[in-house]
Coordinates of N, CA and C in Angstrom, one line a residue:
M30 N 74.2 124.4 129.1 CA 75.2 124.8 128.1 C 75.7 126.1 128.5
N31 N 77.0 126.3 128.5 CA 77.6 127.6 128.8 C 77.4 128.6 127.7
R32 N 77.5 129.8 128.0 CA 77.3 130.8 127.0 C 78.4 130.7 125.8
G33 N 79.6 130.4 126.2 CA 80.7 130.2 125.2 C 80.5 128.9 124.4
E34 N 79.6 128.0 124.8 CA 79.3 126.8 124.1 C 78.1 126.9 123.2
D35 N 77.4 128.0 123.3 CA 76.2 128.2 122.5 C 76.4 128.1 121.0
R36 N 75.8 127.2 120.4 CA 76.0 127.0 118.9 C 74.6 127.0 118.2
S37 N 74.6 127.5 117.1 CA 73.4 127.4 116.2 C 73.2 126.0 115.8
I38 N 72.0 125.5 115.7 CA 71.7 124.2 115.2 C 72.1 124.0 113.8
S39 N 72.0 125.1 113.0 CA 72.3 125.0 111.6 C 73.8 125.0 111.3
E40 N 74.6 125.3 112.4 CA 76.1 125.4 112.2 C 76.6 124.0 111.8
E41 N 77.4 123.9 110.8 CA 78.0 122.6 110.4 C 79.3 122.4 111.1
I42 N 79.5 121.2 111.5 CA 80.8 120.8 112.2 C 81.4 119.8 111.3
D43 N 82.7 120.1 110.9 CA 83.5 119.1 110.2 C 84.0 118.1 111.2
V44 N 83.7 116.8 110.9 CA 84.2 115.8 111.8 C 85.0 114.8 110.9
E45 N 86.2 114.6 111.2 CA 87.1 113.7 110.5 C 86.7 112.3 110.9
C46 N 86.6 111.4 109.9 CA 86.3 110.0 110.2 C 87.5 109.4 110.9
L47 N 87.3 108.8 112.0 CA 88.4 108.2 112.8 C 88.4 106.7 112.6
C48 N 87.6 106.2 111.6 CA 87.5 104.8 111.3 C 88.8 104.3 110.7
P49 N 89.3 103.1 111.2 CA 90.5 102.6 110.6 C 90.3 102.2 109.2
P50 N 91.3 102.2 108.4 CA 91.1 101.9 107.0 C 90.9 100.4 106.7
T51 N 90.3 100.1 105.6 CA 90.3 98.7 105.1 C 91.6 98.5 104.4
I52 N 92.3 97.3 104.6 CA 93.5 97.0 104.0 C 93.2 96.0 102.9
Y53 N 93.4 96.4 101.6 CA 93.2 95.5 100.5 C 94.6 94.9 100.1
L54 N 94.6 93.6 100.1 CA 95.8 92.9 99.7 C 95.7 92.5 98.3
Q55 N 96.6 92.9 97.4 CA 96.5 92.6 96.0 C 97.7 91.7 95.6
P56 N 97.4 90.4 95.5 CA 98.4 89.5 95.0 C 98.7 89.7 93.5
Y57 N 100.0 89.6 93.2 CA 100.4 89.7 91.8 C 101.1 88.4 91.4
G58 N 101.0 88.1 90.1 CA 101.7 86.9 89.5 C 101.3 85.6 90.3
N59 N 102.3 84.9 90.7 CA 102.1 83.6 91.4 C 101.9 83.7 92.9
Y60 N 101.7 84.9 93.4 CA 101.4 85.1 94.8 C 99.9 84.7 95.0
T61 N 99.6 83.7 95.7 CA 98.3 83.1 95.7 C 97.4 83.8 96.7
K62 N 96.1 83.6 96.5 CA 95.1 84.1 97.5 C 95.2 83.5 98.8
D63 N 95.6 82.2 98.9 CA 95.8 81.5 100.2 C 97.0 82.2 100.9
E64 N 98.1 82.5 100.2 CA 99.2 83.2 100.9 C 98.8 84.6 101.3
A65 N 98.0 85.3 100.5 CA 97.5 86.6 100.9 C 96.6 86.5 102.1
S66 N 95.8 85.5 102.2 CA 94.9 85.3 103.3 C 95.7 85.1 104.6
K67 N 96.7 84.2 104.5 CA 97.5 84.0 105.7 C 98.2 85.3 106.1
L68 N 98.8 86.0 105.2 CA 99.4 87.3 105.6 C 98.4 88.2 106.2
G69 N 97.2 88.3 105.6 CA 96.1 89.2 106.1 C 95.8 88.9 107.6
K70 N 95.8 87.6 107.9 CA 95.5 87.2 109.3 C 96.7 87.7 110.2
E71 N 97.9 87.5 109.7 CA 99.0 88.0 110.5 C 99.0 89.5 110.7
L72 N 98.7 90.2 109.6 CA 98.7 91.7 109.7 C 97.6 92.1 110.7
E73 N 96.4 91.5 110.6 CA 95.3 91.9 111.5 C 95.7 91.7 113.0
K74 N 96.4 90.5 113.3 CA 96.8 90.2 114.6 C 97.9 91.2 115.1
H75 N 98.9 91.4 114.3 CA 100.0 92.2 114.8 C 99.7 93.7 114.8
L76 N 98.9 94.1 113.9 CA 98.5 95.5 113.9 C 97.6 95.8 115.1
F77 N 96.7 94.8 115.4 CA 95.9 94.9 116.6 C 96.8 95.0 117.9
D78 N 97.8 94.2 117.9 CA 98.8 94.2 119.1 C 99.5 95.5 119.2
M79 N 99.8 96.2 118.1 CA 100.5 97.5 118.1 C 99.5 98.6 118.4
F80 N 98.3 98.6 117.8 CA 97.4 99.8 117.9 C 96.1 99.6 118.6
S81 N 95.8 98.3 119.0 CA 94.6 98.0 119.7 C 93.3 98.4 118.9
V82 N 93.4 98.2 117.6 CA 92.3 98.5 116.7 C 92.2 97.4 115.7
D83 N 90.9 97.0 115.5 CA 90.6 95.9 114.6 C 90.7 96.5 113.2
L84 N 91.6 95.9 112.4 CA 91.7 96.3 111.0 C 91.3 95.1 110.1
D85 N 90.6 95.4 109.1 CA 90.2 94.3 108.2 C 91.0 94.3 107.0
C86 N 91.5 93.0 106.6 CA 92.2 92.8 105.4 C 91.3 92.1 104.4
E87 N 91.1 92.6 103.3 CA 90.3 92.0 102.2 C 91.3 91.5 101.1
I88 N 91.1 90.3 100.7 CA 92.0 89.7 99.6 C 91.3 89.9 98.3
L89 N 92.1 90.5 97.4 CA 91.6 90.7 96.0 C 92.1 89.6 95.1
P90 N 91.4 89.4 94.0 CA 91.8 88.3 93.1 C 93.2 88.7 92.5
P91 N 94.1 87.6 92.3 CA 95.4 87.9 91.8 C 95.4 88.5 90.4
L92 N 96.4 89.4 90.2 CA 96.5 90.1 88.9 C 97.9 89.7 88.3
P93 N 98.0 89.6 87.0 CA 99.3 89.4 86.4 C 100.2 90.6 86.6
L94 N 101.5 90.4 86.6 CA 102.4 91.5 86.6 C 102.7 91.9 85.1
S95 N 102.3 93.0 84.7 CA 102.5 93.4 83.3 C 103.9 93.8 83.0
D96 N 104.3 93.6 81.8 CA 105.7 94.0 81.4 C 105.9 95.5 81.5
S97 N 104.8 96.2 81.5 CA 104.9 97.7 81.6 C 105.4 98.1 83.0
L98 N 105.3 97.2 83.9 CA 105.7 97.5 85.3 C 107.2 97.2 85.5
M99 N 107.9 96.7 84.5 CA 109.3 96.3 84.6 C 110.3 97.5 84.5
N100 N 111.5 97.2 84.9 CA 112.6 98.2 84.7 C 113.0 98.2 83.3
K101 N 113.9 99.1 82.9 CA 114.4 99.1 81.5 C 115.1 97.9 81.1
A102 N 115.8 97.2 82.0 CA 116.6 96.0 81.7 C 115.6 94.8 81.6
K103 N 114.4 95.0 82.0 CA 113.4 93.8 82.1 C 113.9 92.7 83.0
S104 N 114.6 93.1 84.1 CA 115.1 92.2 85.1 C 114.3 92.2 86.4
R105 N 113.7 93.3 86.7 CA 112.9 93.5 87.9 C 111.7 94.3 87.7
Y106 N 110.8 94.3 88.6 CA 109.6 95.1 88.5 C 109.8 96.4 89.4
R107 N 109.4 97.5 88.8 CA 109.5 98.7 89.5 C 108.4 98.9 90.5
A108 N 108.9 99.0 91.8 CA 107.9 99.1 92.9 C 107.1 100.4 92.8
D109 N 107.7 101.5 92.3 CA 106.9 102.7 92.2 C 105.8 102.6 91.1
K110 N 106.1 101.9 90.1 CA 105.0 101.7 89.0 C 103.9 100.8 89.6
I111 N 104.2 99.8 90.4 CA 103.2 99.0 91.0 C 102.3 99.8 91.9
I112 N 103.0 100.7 92.7 CA 102.3 101.5 93.7 C 101.3 102.5 92.9
R113 N 101.8 103.1 91.9 CA 101.0 104.0 91.1 C 99.7 103.3 90.6
S114 N 99.9 102.1 90.1 CA 98.7 101.4 89.6 C 97.7 101.0 90.7
L115 N 98.2 100.7 91.9 CA 97.3 100.5 93.0 C 96.7 101.7 93.5
S116 N 97.4 102.8 93.5 CA 96.9 104.1 94.1 C 95.6 104.6 93.4
A117 N 95.5 104.2 92.1 CA 94.3 104.7 91.3 C 93.0 104.1 91.9
K118 N 93.1 103.0 92.7 CA 91.9 102.4 93.3 C 91.6 102.9 94.7
A119 N 92.6 103.5 95.3 CA 92.5 103.8 96.8 C 91.7 105.1 97.0
D120 N 91.2 105.1 98.2 CA 90.5 106.3 98.7 C 90.9 106.6 100.1
D121 N 90.2 107.6 100.8 CA 90.6 108.0 102.1 C 90.4 106.9 103.2
H122 N 89.7 105.8 102.8 CA 89.4 104.8 103.8 C 89.9 103.5 103.5
S123 N 91.0 103.5 102.6 CA 91.5 102.2 102.2 C 93.0 102.4 102.0
I124 N 93.7 101.3 102.2 CA 95.2 101.2 101.9 C 95.3 99.9 101.1
Y125 N 96.1 100.0 100.0 CA 96.3 98.8 99.1 C 97.8 98.4 99.3
I126 N 97.9 97.1 99.5 CA 99.3 96.5 99.6 C 99.4 95.5 98.5
G127 N 100.4 95.8 97.6 CA 100.7 94.8 96.5 C 101.6 93.7 97.1
L128 N 101.4 92.5 96.7 CA 102.1 91.3 97.2 C 102.7 90.6 96.0
T129 N 104.0 90.3 96.0 CA 104.6 89.6 95.0 C 105.8 88.7 95.5
H130 N 106.1 87.7 94.7 CA 107.3 86.9 94.9 C 108.5 87.4 94.0
K131 N 108.2 88.3 93.1 CA 109.2 88.8 92.1 C 110.1 89.8 92.8
D132 N 111.2 90.0 92.1 CA 112.2 91.0 92.6 C 111.6 92.4 92.2
I133 N 111.6 93.3 93.2 CA 111.2 94.7 92.9 C 112.3 95.7 93.2
S134 N 112.2 96.9 92.6 CA 113.3 97.8 92.7 C 112.7 99.2 92.7
C135 N 113.6 100.2 93.1 CA 113.3 101.6 93.1 C 114.6 102.4 92.9
S136 N 114.4 103.7 92.7 CA 115.6 104.6 92.7 C 115.8 105.1 94.1
I137 N 116.9 104.9 94.7 CA 117.2 105.3 96.0 C 118.7 105.5 96.3
R138 N 119.0 106.5 97.1 CA 120.4 106.8 97.5 C 121.4 106.7 96.3
G139 N 121.0 107.4 95.2 CA 121.9 107.4 94.1 C 121.9 106.2 93.2
N140 N 121.2 105.2 93.5 CA 121.1 104.0 92.7 C 119.8 104.0 91.9
A141 N 119.9 103.9 90.6 CA 118.7 104.0 89.7 C 117.8 102.8 89.8
D142 N 118.3 101.6 90.2 CA 117.5 100.4 90.2 C 117.9 99.5 91.4
W143 N 117.6 99.9 92.6 CA 118.0 99.2 93.8 C 116.9 98.2 94.2
G144 N 117.3 97.0 94.4 CA 116.4 95.9 94.8 C 115.9 96.2 96.3
V145 N 114.6 96.0 96.5 CA 114.1 96.3 97.8 C 113.1 95.2 98.2
Q146 N 112.8 95.1 99.5 CA 111.8 94.2 100.0 C 110.4 94.8 99.9
G147 N 110.3 96.2 100.0 CA 109.1 96.9 99.9 C 109.3 98.3 99.7
L148 N 108.2 99.0 99.3 CA 108.3 100.4 99.1 C 106.9 101.1 99.3
S149 N 107.0 102.3 99.9 CA 105.9 103.2 100.1 C 106.2 104.5 99.5
L150 N 105.3 105.2 99.0 CA 105.5 106.6 98.5 C 104.7 107.5 99.5
I151 N 105.4 108.3 100.2 CA 104.8 109.2 101.3 C 104.6 110.6 100.7
P152 N 103.4 111.1 100.8 CA 102.2 110.5 101.2 C 101.6 109.6 100.1
G153 N 100.8 108.7 100.5 CA 100.2 107.8 99.6 C 99.1 106.9 100.2
K154 N 98.5 106.1 99.4 CA 97.5 105.2 99.8 C 97.8 103.7 99.4
A155 N 99.0 103.5 98.9 CA 99.3 102.2 98.4 C 100.8 101.9 98.7
C156 N 101.2 100.7 98.8 CA 102.6 100.2 98.9 C 102.7 98.8 98.3
V157 N 103.9 98.4 98.2 CA 104.1 97.0 97.7 C 105.2 96.3 98.5
V158 N 105.1 95.0 98.7 CA 106.1 94.2 99.3 C 106.4 92.9 98.5
S159 N 107.6 92.5 98.7 CA 108.0 91.3 97.9 C 108.7 90.3 98.8
T160 N 108.5 89.0 98.6 CA 109.2 88.0 99.4 C 110.6 87.7 98.8
F161 N 110.9 88.3 97.7 CA 112.1 87.9 96.9 C 113.4 88.0 97.8
R162 N 113.5 89.1 98.6 CA 114.7 89.4 99.4 C 114.5 89.1 100.8
V163 N 113.4 88.5 101.2 CA 113.2 88.2 102.6 C 113.8 86.8 102.9
K164 N 114.7 86.8 103.8 CA 115.4 85.6 104.1 C 114.6 84.5 104.8
D165 N 113.7 85.0 105.8 CA 112.8 84.1 106.5 C 111.4 84.5 106.3
R166 N 110.7 83.7 105.6 CA 109.3 84.0 105.2 C 108.4 84.3 106.4
H167 N 108.8 83.8 107.6 CA 108.1 84.1 108.8 C 108.1 85.6 109.2
D168 N 109.1 86.3 108.6 CA 109.3 87.7 108.9 C 108.6 88.6 107.9
F169 N 107.9 88.0 106.9 CA 107.3 88.8 105.8 C 106.2 89.7 106.4
W170 N 105.4 89.3 107.4 CA 104.4 90.2 108.0 C 105.1 91.5 108.5
K171 N 106.3 91.4 108.9 CA 107.0 92.6 109.4 C 107.3 93.6 108.3
V172 N 107.7 93.1 107.1 CA 107.9 94.0 106.0 C 106.6 94.6 105.6
A173 N 105.5 93.9 105.6 CA 104.2 94.4 105.2 C 103.7 95.5 106.3
C174 N 103.9 95.2 107.6 CA 103.6 96.2 108.6 C 104.4 97.5 108.4
H175 N 105.7 97.3 108.2 CA 106.6 98.5 108.0 C 106.0 99.4 106.9
E176 N 105.7 98.8 105.7 CA 105.2 99.6 104.6 C 103.8 100.1 104.9
F177 N 103.0 99.3 105.5 CA 101.6 99.8 105.9 C 101.8 101.1 106.8
I178 N 102.6 101.1 107.8 CA 102.8 102.2 108.7 C 103.3 103.4 107.9
H179 N 104.3 103.2 107.0 CA 104.7 104.3 106.1 C 103.5 104.9 105.4
T180 N 102.7 104.1 104.8 CA 101.6 104.5 104.0 C 100.5 105.1 104.7
Y181 N 100.0 104.4 105.7 CA 98.8 104.9 106.5 C 99.1 106.2 107.3
F182 N 100.2 106.2 108.0 CA 100.6 107.3 108.9 C 101.4 108.4 108.2
N183 N 101.8 108.1 107.0 CA 102.8 109.0 106.3 C 104.0 109.2 107.2
Y184 N 104.4 108.2 107.8 CA 105.5 108.2 108.8 C 106.8 107.7 108.2
H185 N 107.9 108.4 108.4 CA 109.2 108.0 107.9 C 109.8 106.9 108.8
H186 N 111.0 106.7 108.8 CA 111.7 105.7 109.6 C 111.9 106.2 111.1
C187 N 112.1 105.2 112.0 CA 112.3 105.4 113.4 C 113.4 106.5 113.6
P188 N 113.1 107.6 114.2 CA 114.1 108.6 114.4 C 115.1 108.2 115.4
K189 N 114.8 107.3 116.3 CA 115.7 106.8 117.3 C 116.6 105.7 116.7
N190 N 116.4 105.2 115.5 CA 117.1 104.1 114.9 C 117.2 102.9 115.8
D191 N 116.1 102.6 116.5 CA 116.1 101.5 117.5 C 116.1 100.2 116.7
P192 N 117.1 99.3 117.0 CA 117.2 98.0 116.3 C 116.0 97.1 116.5
S193 N 115.2 97.3 117.6 CA 114.1 96.4 117.8 C 112.8 97.0 117.2
C194 N 112.9 98.2 116.6 CA 111.7 98.8 116.0 C 111.4 98.4 114.6
L195 N 110.2 98.0 114.3 CA 109.8 97.7 112.9 C 110.0 98.8 111.9
M196 N 110.1 100.1 112.4 CA 110.2 101.2 111.6 C 111.7 101.7 111.4
Q197 N 112.6 100.9 111.9 CA 114.0 101.2 111.7 C 114.4 101.1 110.2
D198 N 115.2 102.1 109.7 CA 115.6 102.1 108.3 C 116.6 101.0 108.1
A199 N 116.4 100.1 107.2 CA 117.3 98.9 107.0 C 118.6 99.3 106.3
K200 N 118.6 100.4 105.6 CA 119.7 100.9 104.9 C 120.4 99.9 104.1
G201 N 119.6 99.1 103.4 CA 120.1 98.1 102.5 C 120.5 96.7 103.2
H202 N 120.3 96.7 104.5 CA 120.7 95.4 105.2 C 119.6 95.1 106.1
P203 N 118.4 94.7 105.6 CA 117.3 94.4 106.5 C 117.5 93.1 107.3
N204 N 117.2 93.3 108.6 CA 117.2 92.2 109.5 C 116.0 92.4 110.4
Y205 N 115.1 91.5 110.3 CA 113.8 91.6 111.0 C 113.8 90.6 112.2
K206 N 114.8 89.8 112.5 CA 114.8 88.8 113.5 C 114.4 89.4 114.9
K207 N 115.1 90.6 115.3 CA 114.9 91.1 116.6 C 113.6 92.0 116.7
K208 N 113.0 92.3 115.5 CA 111.9 93.2 115.5 C 110.6 92.5 115.8
K209 N 109.9 93.0 116.8 CA 108.6 92.4 117.2 C 107.5 93.4 117.2
G210 N 107.8 94.7 117.1 CA 106.8 95.7 117.1 C 107.5 97.1 117.0
L211 N 106.9 98.1 117.6 CA 107.4 99.4 117.6 C 108.1 99.8 118.9
C212 N 109.2 100.6 118.8 CA 109.8 101.1 120.0 C 108.9 102.1 120.7
Q213 N 109.3 102.4 121.9 CA 108.4 103.3 122.7 C 108.2 104.7 122.1
F214 N 109.2 105.2 121.4 CA 109.1 106.5 120.8 C 108.1 106.4 119.7
C215 N 108.2 105.4 118.8 CA 107.2 105.3 117.6 C 105.8 105.0 118.1
Q216 N 105.7 104.2 119.2 CA 104.4 103.9 119.8 C 103.7 105.2 120.3
S217 N 104.5 106.1 120.9 CA 104.0 107.3 121.4 C 103.5 108.3 120.3
V218 N 104.2 108.2 119.1 CA 103.8 109.1 118.0 C 102.7 108.5 117.2
L219 N 102.6 107.2 117.0 CA 101.7 106.6 116.1 C 100.4 106.1 116.8
K220 N 99.3 106.7 116.4 CA 98.0 106.3 117.0 C 97.0 106.3 115.9
I221 N 96.1 105.3 116.0 CA 95.0 105.3 115.0 C 93.8 105.9 115.7

């Protein structure tokens, strides 16, 4: 041991846990456990492909969507309210993803009640995704990955605005057909 490396045995060293989080999938309403299980397998596969880390998805029992989570017009569920309810359960080693078939909305870009496919609050430990606006259900895992990356990494949208990148900002016109993963820039920034 070098002189500069000499440390007292009683000295405490803070070590940040580098363990990947557990992803808890929370189905709401008529979103079934079977659908959540299928999505969980897709997330595990695609997140492994992107980050080379095994992530576990655990499926929670479905919960009803309470009227208290709706917008003022009672026409959509507020994504931010769903996220807040999920965040109460989260800790530093977990991410909660709410799953629904219902229409969800948030306040964005001057619109008080804008319909969205998903939402994350950065920083946060929870997000929500909905199939309601997803044209091709085979692309739903991409919406969930996008929101997971926002949530886990506190990462905003792709700064290169690469149309092949899952983290590209949809700007109200989501198209996931060409998206298979992350662009080179986002890959270089995001690491578990």
